[in-house]
Coordinates of C-alpha atoms and ligand atoms in Angstrom, one line a residue:
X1186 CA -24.2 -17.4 -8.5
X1187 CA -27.3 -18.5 -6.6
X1188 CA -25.8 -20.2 -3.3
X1189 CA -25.9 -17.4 0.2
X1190 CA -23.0 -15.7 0.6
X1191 CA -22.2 -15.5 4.3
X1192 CA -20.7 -12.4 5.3
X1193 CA -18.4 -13.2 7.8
X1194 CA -19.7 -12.9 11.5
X1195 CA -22.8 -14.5 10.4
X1196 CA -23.6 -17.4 13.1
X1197 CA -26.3 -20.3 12.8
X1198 CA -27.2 -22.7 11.0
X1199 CA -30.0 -22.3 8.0
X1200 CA -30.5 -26.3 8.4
X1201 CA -34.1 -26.8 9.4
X1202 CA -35.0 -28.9 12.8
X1203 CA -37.8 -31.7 13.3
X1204 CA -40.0 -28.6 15.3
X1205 CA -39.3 -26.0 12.4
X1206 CA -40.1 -28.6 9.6
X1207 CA -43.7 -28.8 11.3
X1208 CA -44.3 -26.0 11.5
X1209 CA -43.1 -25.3 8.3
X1210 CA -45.8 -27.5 7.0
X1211 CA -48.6 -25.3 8.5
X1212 CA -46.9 -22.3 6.7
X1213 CA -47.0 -24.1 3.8
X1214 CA -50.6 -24.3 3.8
X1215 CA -50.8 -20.8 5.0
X1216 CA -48.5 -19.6 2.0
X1217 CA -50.9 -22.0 -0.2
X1218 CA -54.0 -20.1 1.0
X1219 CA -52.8 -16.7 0.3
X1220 CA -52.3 -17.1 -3.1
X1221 CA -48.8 -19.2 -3.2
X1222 CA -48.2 -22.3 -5.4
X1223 CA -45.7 -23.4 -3.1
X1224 CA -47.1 -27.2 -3.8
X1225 CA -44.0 -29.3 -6.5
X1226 CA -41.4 -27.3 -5.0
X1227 CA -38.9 -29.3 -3.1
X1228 CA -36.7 -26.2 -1.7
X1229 CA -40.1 -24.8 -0.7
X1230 CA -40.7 -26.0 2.5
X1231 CA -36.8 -26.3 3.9
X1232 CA -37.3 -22.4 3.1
X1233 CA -40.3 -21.6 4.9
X1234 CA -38.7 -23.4 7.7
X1235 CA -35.6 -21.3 8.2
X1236 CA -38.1 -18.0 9.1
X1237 CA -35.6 -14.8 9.3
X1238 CA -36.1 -12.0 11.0
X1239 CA -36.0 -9.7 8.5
X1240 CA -35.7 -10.2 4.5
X1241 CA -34.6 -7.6 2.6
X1242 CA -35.5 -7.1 -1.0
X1243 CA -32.8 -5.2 -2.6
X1244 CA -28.8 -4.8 -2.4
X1245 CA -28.9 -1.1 -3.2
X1246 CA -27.7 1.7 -0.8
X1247 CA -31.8 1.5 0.4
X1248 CA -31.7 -1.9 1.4
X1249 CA -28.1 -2.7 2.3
X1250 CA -28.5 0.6 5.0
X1251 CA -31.3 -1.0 6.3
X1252 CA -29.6 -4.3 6.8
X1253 CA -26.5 -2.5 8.3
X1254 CA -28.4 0.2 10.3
X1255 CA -30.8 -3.5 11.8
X1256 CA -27.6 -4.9 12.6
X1257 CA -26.1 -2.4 14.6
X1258 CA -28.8 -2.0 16.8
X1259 CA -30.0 -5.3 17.1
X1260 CA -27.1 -7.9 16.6
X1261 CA -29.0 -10.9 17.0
X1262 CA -31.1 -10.6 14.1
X1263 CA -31.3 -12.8 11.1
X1264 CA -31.2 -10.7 8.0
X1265 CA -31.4 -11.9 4.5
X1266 CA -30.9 -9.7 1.7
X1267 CA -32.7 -11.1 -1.5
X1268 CA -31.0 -9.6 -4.9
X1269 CA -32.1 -10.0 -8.2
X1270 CA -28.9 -9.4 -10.2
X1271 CA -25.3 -11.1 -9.6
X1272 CA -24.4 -8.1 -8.0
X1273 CA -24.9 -5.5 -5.7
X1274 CA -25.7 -1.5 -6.2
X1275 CA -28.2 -1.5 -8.3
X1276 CA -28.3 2.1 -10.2
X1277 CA -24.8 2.2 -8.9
X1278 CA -22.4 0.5 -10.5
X1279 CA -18.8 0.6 -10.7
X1280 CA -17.0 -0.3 -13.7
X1281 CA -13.7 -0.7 -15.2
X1282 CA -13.5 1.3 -18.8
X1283 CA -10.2 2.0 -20.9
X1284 CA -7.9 1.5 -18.1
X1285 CA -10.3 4.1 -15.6
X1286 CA -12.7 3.1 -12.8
X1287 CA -15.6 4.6 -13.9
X1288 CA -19.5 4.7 -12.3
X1289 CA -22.5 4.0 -15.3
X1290 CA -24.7 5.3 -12.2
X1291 CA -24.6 7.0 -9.2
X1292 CA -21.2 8.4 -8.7
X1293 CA -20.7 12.2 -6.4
X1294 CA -20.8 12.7 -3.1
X1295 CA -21.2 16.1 -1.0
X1296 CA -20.9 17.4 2.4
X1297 CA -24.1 19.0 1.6
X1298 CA -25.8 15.7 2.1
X1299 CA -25.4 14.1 5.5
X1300 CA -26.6 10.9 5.4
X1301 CA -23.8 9.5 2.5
X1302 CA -21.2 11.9 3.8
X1303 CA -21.9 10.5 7.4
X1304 CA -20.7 7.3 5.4
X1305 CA -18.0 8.8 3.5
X1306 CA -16.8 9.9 7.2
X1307 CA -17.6 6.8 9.1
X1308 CA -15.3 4.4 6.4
X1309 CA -12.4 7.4 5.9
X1310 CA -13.0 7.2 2.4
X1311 CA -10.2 9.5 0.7
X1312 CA -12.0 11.0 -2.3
X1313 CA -11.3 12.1 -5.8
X1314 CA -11.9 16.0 -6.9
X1315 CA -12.7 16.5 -10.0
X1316 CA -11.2 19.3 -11.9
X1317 CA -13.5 21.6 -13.4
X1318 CA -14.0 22.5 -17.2
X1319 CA -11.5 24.2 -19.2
X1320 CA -14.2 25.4 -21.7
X1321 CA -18.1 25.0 -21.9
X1322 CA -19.8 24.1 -25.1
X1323 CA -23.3 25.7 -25.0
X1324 CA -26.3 26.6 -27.5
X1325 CA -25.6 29.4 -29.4
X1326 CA -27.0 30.5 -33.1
X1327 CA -28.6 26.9 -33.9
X1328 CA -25.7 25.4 -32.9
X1329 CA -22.9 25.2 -30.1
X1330 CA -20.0 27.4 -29.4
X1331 CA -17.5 27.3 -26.7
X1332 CA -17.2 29.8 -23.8
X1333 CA -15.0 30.5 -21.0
X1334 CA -16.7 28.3 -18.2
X1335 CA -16.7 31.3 -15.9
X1336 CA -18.8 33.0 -18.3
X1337 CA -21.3 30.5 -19.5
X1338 CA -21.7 29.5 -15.7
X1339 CA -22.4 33.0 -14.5
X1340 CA -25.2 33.5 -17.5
X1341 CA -26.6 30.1 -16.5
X1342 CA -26.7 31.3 -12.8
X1343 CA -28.6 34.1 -14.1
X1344 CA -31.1 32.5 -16.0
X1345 CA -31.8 29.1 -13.6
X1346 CA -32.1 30.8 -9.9
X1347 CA -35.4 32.8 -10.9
X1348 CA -37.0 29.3 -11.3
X1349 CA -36.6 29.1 -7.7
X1350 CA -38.1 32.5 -6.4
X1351 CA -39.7 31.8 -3.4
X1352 CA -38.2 28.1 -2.6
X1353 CA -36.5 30.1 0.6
X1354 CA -39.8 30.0 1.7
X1355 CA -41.8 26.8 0.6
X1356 CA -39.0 24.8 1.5
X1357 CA -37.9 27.1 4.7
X1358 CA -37.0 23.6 6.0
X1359 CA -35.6 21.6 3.1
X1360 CA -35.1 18.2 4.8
X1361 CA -38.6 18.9 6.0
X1362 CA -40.8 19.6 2.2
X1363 CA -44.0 19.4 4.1
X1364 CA -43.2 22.4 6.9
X1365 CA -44.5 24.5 4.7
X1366 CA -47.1 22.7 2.9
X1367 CA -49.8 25.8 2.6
X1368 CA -47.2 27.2 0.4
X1369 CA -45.8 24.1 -1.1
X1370 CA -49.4 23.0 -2.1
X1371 CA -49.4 25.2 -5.5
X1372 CA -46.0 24.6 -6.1
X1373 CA -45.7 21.0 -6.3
X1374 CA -48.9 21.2 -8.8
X1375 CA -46.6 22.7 -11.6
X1376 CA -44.3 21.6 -14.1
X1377 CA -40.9 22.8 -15.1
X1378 CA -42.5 23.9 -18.5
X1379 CA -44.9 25.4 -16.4
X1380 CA -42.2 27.8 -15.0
X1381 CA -40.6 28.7 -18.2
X1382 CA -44.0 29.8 -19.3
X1383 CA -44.1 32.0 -16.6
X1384 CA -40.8 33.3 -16.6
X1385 CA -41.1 33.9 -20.4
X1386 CA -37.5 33.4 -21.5
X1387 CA -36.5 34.0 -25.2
X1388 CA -36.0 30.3 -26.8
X1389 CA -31.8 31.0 -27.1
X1390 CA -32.0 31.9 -23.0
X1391 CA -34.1 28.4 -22.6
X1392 CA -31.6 26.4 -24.0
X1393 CA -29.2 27.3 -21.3
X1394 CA -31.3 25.7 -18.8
X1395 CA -32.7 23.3 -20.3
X1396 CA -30.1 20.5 -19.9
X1397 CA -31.5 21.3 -16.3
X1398 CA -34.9 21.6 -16.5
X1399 CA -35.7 19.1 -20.0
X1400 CA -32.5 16.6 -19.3
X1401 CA -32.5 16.0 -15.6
X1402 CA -36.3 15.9 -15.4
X1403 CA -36.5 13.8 -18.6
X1404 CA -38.9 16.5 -20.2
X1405 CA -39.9 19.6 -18.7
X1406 CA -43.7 18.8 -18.9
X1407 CA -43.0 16.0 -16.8
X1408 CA -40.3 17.0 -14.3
X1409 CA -42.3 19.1 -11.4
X1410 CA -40.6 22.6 -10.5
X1411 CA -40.4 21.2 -6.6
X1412 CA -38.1 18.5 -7.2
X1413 CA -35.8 21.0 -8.8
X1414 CA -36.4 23.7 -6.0
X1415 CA -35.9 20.7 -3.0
X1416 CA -32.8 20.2 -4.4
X1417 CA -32.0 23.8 -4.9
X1418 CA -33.2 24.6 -1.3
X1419 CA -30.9 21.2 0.1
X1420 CA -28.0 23.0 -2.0
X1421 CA -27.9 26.5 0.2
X1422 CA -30.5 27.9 -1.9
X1423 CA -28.3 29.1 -4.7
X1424 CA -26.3 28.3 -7.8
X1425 CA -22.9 27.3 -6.6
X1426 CA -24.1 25.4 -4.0
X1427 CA -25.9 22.9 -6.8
X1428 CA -23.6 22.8 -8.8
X1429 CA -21.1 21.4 -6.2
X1430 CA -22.7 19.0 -5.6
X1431 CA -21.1 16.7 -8.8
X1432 CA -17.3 17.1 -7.8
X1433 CA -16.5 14.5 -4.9
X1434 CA -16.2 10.5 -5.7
X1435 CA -14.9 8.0 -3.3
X1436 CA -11.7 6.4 -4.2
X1437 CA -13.1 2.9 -3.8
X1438 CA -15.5 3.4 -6.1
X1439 CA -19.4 3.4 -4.8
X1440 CA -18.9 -0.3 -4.9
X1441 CA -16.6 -0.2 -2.4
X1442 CA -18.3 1.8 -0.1
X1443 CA -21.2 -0.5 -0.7
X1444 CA -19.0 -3.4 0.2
X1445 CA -17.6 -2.1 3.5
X1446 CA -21.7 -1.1 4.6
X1447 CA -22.3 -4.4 3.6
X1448 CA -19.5 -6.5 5.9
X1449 CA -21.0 -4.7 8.7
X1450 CA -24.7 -5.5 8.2
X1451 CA -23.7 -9.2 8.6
X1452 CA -26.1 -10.4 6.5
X1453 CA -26.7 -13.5 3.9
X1454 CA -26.5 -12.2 0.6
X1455 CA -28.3 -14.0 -2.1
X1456 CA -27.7 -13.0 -5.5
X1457 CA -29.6 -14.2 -8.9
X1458 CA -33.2 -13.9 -6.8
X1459 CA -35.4 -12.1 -8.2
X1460 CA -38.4 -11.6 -6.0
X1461 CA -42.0 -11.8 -7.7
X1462 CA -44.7 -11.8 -4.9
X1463 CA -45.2 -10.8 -1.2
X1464 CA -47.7 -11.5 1.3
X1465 CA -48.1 -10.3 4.4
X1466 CA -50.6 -12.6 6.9
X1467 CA -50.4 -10.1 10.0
X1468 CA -47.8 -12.6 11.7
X1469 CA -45.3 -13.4 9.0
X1470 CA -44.4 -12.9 5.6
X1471 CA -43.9 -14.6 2.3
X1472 CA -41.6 -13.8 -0.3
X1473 CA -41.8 -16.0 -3.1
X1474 CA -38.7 -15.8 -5.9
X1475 CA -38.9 -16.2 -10.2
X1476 CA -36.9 -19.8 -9.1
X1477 CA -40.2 -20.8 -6.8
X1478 CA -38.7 -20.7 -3.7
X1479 CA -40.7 -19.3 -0.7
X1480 CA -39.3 -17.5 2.1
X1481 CA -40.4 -15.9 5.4
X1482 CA -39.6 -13.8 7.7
X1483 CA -41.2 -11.5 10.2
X1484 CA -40.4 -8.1 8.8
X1485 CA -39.5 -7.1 5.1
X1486 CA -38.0 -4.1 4.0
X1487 CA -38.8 -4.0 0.1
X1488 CA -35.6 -1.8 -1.0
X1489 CA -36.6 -2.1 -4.9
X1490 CA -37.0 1.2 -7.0
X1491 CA -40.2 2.4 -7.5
X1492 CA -41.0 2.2 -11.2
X1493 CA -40.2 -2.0 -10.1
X1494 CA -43.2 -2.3 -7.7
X1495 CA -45.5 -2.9 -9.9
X1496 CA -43.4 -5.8 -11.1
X1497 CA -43.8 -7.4 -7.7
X1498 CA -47.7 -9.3 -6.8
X1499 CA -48.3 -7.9 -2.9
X1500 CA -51.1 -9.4 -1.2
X1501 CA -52.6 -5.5 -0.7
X1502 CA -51.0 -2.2 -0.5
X1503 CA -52.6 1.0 -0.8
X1504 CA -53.4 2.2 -4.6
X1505 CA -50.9 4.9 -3.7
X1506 CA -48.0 2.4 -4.9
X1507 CA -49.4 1.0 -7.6
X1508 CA -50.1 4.7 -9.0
X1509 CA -47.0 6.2 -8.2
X1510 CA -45.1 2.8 -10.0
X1511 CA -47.1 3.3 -13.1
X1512 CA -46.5 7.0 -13.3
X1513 CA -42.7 6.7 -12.3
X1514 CA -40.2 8.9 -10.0
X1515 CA -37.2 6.9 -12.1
X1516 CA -36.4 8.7 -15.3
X1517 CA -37.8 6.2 -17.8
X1518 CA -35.1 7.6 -20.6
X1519 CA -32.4 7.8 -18.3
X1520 CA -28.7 7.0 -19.9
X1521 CA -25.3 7.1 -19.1
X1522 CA -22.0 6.5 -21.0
X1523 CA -18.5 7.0 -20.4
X1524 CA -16.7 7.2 -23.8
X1525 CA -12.4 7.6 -24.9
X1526 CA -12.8 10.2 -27.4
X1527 CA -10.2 11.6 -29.6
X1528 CA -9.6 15.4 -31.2
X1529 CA -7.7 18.1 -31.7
X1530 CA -7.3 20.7 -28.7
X1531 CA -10.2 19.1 -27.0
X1532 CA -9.8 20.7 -23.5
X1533 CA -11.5 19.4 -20.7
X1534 CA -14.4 20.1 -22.3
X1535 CA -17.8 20.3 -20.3
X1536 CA -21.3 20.8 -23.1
X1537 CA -25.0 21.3 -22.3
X1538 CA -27.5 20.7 -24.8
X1539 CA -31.7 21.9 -25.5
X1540 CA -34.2 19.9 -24.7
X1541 CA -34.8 16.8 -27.1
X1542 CA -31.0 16.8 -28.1
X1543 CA -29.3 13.3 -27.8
X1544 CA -27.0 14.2 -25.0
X1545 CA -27.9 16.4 -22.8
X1546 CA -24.9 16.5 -21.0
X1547 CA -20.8 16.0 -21.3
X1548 CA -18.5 16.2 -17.8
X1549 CA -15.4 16.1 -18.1
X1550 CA -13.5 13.1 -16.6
X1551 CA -9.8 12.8 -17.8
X1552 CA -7.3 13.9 -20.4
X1553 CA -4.8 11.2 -21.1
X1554 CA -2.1 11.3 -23.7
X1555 CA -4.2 9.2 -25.8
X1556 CA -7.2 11.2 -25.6
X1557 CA -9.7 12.3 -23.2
X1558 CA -12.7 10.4 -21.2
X1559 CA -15.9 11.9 -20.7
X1560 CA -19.1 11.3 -19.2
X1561 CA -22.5 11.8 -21.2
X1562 CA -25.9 11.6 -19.9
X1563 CA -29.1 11.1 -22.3
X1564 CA -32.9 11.1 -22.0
X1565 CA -33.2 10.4 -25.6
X1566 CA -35.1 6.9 -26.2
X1567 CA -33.8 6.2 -29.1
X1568 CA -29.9 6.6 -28.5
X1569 CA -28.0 3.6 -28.6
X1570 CA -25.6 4.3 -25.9
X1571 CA -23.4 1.4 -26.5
X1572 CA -23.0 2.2 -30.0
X1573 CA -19.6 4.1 -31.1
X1574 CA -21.0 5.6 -33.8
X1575 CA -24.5 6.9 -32.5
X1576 CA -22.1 8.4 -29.6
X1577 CA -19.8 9.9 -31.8
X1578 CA -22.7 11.6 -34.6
X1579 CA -24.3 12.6 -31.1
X1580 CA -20.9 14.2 -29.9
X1581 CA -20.0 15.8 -32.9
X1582 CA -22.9 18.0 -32.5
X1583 CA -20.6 19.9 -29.7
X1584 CA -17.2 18.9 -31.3
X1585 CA -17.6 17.9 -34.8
X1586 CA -13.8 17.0 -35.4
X1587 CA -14.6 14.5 -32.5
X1588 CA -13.7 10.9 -32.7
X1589 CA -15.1 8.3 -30.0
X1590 CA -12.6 5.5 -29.5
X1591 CA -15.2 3.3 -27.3
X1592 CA -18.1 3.7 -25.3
X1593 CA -19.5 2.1 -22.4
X1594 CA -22.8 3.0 -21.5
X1595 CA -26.5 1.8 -19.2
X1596 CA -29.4 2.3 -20.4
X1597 CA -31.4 2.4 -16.9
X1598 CA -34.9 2.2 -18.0
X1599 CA -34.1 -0.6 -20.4
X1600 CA -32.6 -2.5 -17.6
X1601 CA -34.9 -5.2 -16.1
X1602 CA -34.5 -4.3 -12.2
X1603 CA -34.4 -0.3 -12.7
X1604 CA -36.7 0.4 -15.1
X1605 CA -35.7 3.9 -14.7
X1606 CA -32.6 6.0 -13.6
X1607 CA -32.1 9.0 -11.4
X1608 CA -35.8 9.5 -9.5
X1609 CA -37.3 13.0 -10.2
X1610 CA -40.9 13.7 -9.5
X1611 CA -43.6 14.7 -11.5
X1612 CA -45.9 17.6 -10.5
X1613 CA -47.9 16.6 -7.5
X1614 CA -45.9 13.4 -6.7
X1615 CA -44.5 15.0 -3.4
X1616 CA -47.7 16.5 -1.8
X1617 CA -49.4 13.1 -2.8
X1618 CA -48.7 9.7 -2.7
X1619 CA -45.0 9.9 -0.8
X1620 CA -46.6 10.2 3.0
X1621 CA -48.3 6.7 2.3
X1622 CA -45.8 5.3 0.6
X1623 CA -43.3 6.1 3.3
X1624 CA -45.4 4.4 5.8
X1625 CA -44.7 0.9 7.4
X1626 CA -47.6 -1.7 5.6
X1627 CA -48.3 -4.3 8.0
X1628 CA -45.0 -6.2 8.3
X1629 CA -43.9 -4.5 5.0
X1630 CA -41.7 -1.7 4.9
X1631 CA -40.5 0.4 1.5
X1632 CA -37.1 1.5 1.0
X1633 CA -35.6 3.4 -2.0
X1634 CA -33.9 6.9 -2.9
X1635 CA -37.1 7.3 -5.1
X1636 CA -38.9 7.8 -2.0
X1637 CA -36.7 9.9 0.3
X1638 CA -37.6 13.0 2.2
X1639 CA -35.0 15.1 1.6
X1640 CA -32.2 14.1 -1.3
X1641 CA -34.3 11.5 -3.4
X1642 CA -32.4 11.0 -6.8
X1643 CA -29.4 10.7 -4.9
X1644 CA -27.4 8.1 -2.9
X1645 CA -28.2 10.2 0.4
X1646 CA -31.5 9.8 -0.7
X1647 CA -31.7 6.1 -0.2
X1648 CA -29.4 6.0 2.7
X1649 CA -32.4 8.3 4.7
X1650 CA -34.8 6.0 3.4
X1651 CA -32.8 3.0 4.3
X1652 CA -32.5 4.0 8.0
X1653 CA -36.1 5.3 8.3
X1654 CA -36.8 1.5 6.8
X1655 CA -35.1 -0.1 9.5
X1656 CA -36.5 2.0 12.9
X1657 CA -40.1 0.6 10.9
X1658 CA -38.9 -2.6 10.8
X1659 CA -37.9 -2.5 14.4
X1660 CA -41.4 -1.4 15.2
X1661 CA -43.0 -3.9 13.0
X1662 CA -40.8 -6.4 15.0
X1663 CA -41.9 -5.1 18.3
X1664 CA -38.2 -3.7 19.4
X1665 CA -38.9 -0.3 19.2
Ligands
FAD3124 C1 -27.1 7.7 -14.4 C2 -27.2 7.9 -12.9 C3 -26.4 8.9 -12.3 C4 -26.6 9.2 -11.0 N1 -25.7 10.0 -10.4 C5 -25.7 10.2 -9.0 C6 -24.7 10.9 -8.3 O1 -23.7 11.4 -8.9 N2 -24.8 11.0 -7.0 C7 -25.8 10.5 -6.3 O2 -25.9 10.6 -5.0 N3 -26.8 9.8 -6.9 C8 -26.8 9.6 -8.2 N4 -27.7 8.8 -8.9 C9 -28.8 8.3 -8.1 C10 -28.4 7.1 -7.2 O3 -27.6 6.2 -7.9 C11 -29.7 6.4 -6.8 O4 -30.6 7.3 -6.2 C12 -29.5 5.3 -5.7 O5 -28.4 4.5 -6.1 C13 -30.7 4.4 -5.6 O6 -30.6 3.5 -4.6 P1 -31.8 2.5 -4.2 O7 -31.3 1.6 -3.1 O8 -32.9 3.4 -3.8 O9 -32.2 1.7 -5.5 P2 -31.3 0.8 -6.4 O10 -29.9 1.2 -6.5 O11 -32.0 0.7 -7.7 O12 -31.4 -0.6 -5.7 C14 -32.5 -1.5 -5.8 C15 -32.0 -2.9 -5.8 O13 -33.1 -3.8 -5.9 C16 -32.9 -4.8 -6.8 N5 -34.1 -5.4 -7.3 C17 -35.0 -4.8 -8.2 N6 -36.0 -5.6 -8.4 C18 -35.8 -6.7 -7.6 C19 -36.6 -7.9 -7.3 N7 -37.8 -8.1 -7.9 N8 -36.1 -8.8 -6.5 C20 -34.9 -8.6 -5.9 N9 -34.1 -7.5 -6.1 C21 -34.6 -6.5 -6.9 C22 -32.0 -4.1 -7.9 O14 -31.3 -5.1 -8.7 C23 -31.1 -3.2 -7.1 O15 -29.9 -3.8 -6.7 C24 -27.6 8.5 -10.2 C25 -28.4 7.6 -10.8 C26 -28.2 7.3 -12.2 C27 -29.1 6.2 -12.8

């Protein structure tokens, strides 16, 4: 569907009036001269004449807070929200899957992160617990074995908080990373691998972080050791505070939550838009879509993910963005699939793998009378997720009497508008490029999780950056 979708509330008409159509005409040739082939499109000009406030690029949690957070405090405002796929969430996404409402993305939430619980709290979500493990698979002898999760938890404690020696200190303020920046400095130079060099561990004790440290970062060469100790420090500074943070998921589904956020922005919602260039003439903005429409506005909040920018023609931007797009914050490997599995005495089985393994990961989700659900997370490029038996070779590596009954998976990096999954920085990333990139650009403001403060990689991630979008957009609009 390409037609807006009012949102009930919204008022106004988007017909354009004799004035608006000439001015329209001068914008036109204004959109012409900075680089726009707006000439042979009929729709262009009706566009340019129905100026918004704000547009926003993006029906993420980024961009949809920003709409919401622009609406609240400024009702009059005309907001657009310009989406590239027929939906909204982005890396969320809620799906149905052997009878279950599952998420192929972003899924937990945690009162340890304010800005999505303060959502969570503000809609009276009820949530969903889920149950811990029964038994843990882990590395052991070349292969796997199974251990009481008490046991294989405490050993992991053990061997993942030295990584983190000293994060009580360079990230004394963890909302804040750059309090401490003398100290951070060094830090935020060094890889994960980095790390385990120094700490020396013996290649069996490795493999019980390296889910962690390999599959969460994508690789441990590339994952930075401060993106693992922000999130550390953000989680009390200690083992059972990160791992809590994966146990809470809204009832509704992140697509509900999404839904309700998005009633109260009051926006228009167009779907099926991609957007491929953006200018910025110091009094307005152009946003030109794949379909060759142009629109303006006077503000735009670009709520895209990172590794996308570079997708995107902008009229200038600082060679910060174009950098940090080519390197990537997404997780370029990133992959998720919830699969019905079948076996004998599976248990709710929870499994951690070394780096470079298929799946790095198995939660358990639910045991059913007809087998048990689980939820799998790769960083292998060459795993098929979506293909039963790839999954079900790649399982039996944990459980080798395994059967998988179907799979449903997402390949994030694969997928046009992601190009990555989960953001998690690379050494130097933080102390770097994120100051300008978090900076209002003219009339141009940037919005995603990739680029938070505080919980980047997560939905409270792009929920902070989503409402730091929107006081810049205020400012850009001369309301602040
Ligand atoms: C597998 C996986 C598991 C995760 N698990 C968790 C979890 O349990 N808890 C948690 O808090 N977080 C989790 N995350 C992270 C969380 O999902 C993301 O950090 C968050 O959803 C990102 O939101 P965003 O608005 O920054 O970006 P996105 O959600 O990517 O939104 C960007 C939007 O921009 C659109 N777009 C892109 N290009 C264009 C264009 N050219 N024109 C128009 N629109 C465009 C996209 O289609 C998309 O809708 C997970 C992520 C993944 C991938």
């Amino acid at each position: 569907m390409t037609s807006d979708q009012h949102i009930p509330g919204q008022k106004g008409s988007l017909r354009p009036s004799r004035r608006s159509i000439i001015k329209a005409a001068g914008a036109t040739a204004l959109a012409t001269s900075l680089g726009f082939a707006t000439a042979g499109h009929a729709a262009a000009e009706d566009d340019i004449a129905a100026t918004r406030d704000v547009l926003i690029v993006g029906a993420g949690f980024a961009g949809i807070t920003a709409a919401r957070e622009l609406r609240s405090r400024f009702p009059k405002l005309k907001i657009q929200i310009l989406e590239a796929r027929d939906r909204i969430g982005g890396r969320t996404w809620t799906r149905a899957f052997a009878g279950e409402q599952v998420e192929l993305g972003g899924t937990w939430v945690d009162p340890k992160q304010r800005n999505i619980w303060r959502e969570v709290q503000r809609y009276k979500l009820e949530l969903t617990e889920d149950a811990g493990p029964t038994r843990a698979i882990f590395p052991a002898n070349g292969g796997f074995a199974s251990f009481a999760p008490e046991e294989a938890f405490a050993r992991q404690a053990e061997l993942l908080t030295p990584l983190f020696d000293g994060s009580q200190q360079y990230f004394e303020r963890p909302y804040e990373p750059f309090y401490r920046e003398d100290l951070l400095n060094p830090i935020d130079r060094m890889s994960l691998r980095d790390k385990l060099d120094q700490l020396k561990y013996s290649a069996a004790d490795e493999a019980w972080v390296s889910a962690t440290t390999g599959g969460y970062a994508g690789s441990s060469t590339t994952g930075s050791l401060s993106q693992l100790a922000q999130w550390w420090a953000l989680s009390g500074w200690n083992y059972e505070g990160y791992l809590s943070v994966n146990t809470w998921r809204p009832k509704v589904g992140t697509a509900g939550l999404l839904k309700a956020m998005l009633a109260d922005a009051d926006a228009t919602l167009r779907l099926n838009t991609p957007v491929t260039q953006i200018a910025d003439d110091g009094k307005r903005v152009f946003v030109r879509t794949a379909a060759g429409q142009t629109y303006t506005a006077r503000s735009v909040v670009v709520a895209v993910p990172a590794n996308v920018w570079n997708t995107i023609k902008f009229s200038s931007l600082p060679s910060e963005f174009g950098a940090l797009s080519t390197a990537g914050t997404g997780v370029r490997t990133a992959k998720k699939a919830v699969v019905h599995v079948t076996g004998k005495d599976l248990g709710r089985f929870y499994a951690e793998a070394p780096e470079g393994s298929p799946i790095s990961l198995v939660v358990p989700f639910s045991e059913r009378s007809d087998g048990n659900i689980i939820i799998t997370f790769s960083v292998d490029p060459n795993l098929d997720v979506n293909s039963t038996a790839q999954m079900q070779t790649a399982l039996r590596g944990f459980v080798p009497d395994l059967n998988v009954v179907s799979v449903l998976g997402q390949n994030w990096g694969g997928a046009n508008y992601s190009l990555g999954g989960w953001s998690f920085r690379k050494p130097g990333q933080l102390t770097g490029p994120l100051r300008t990139v978090q900076r209002r650009q003219g009339l141009i403001t940037f919005a995603t999780s990739d680029i938070a403060s505080g919980w980047n990689g997560f939905m409270d991630g792009a929920i902070e950056s989503g409402l730091a979008a929107a006081v810049q957009t205020a400012e850009a609009l001369g309301l602040a």
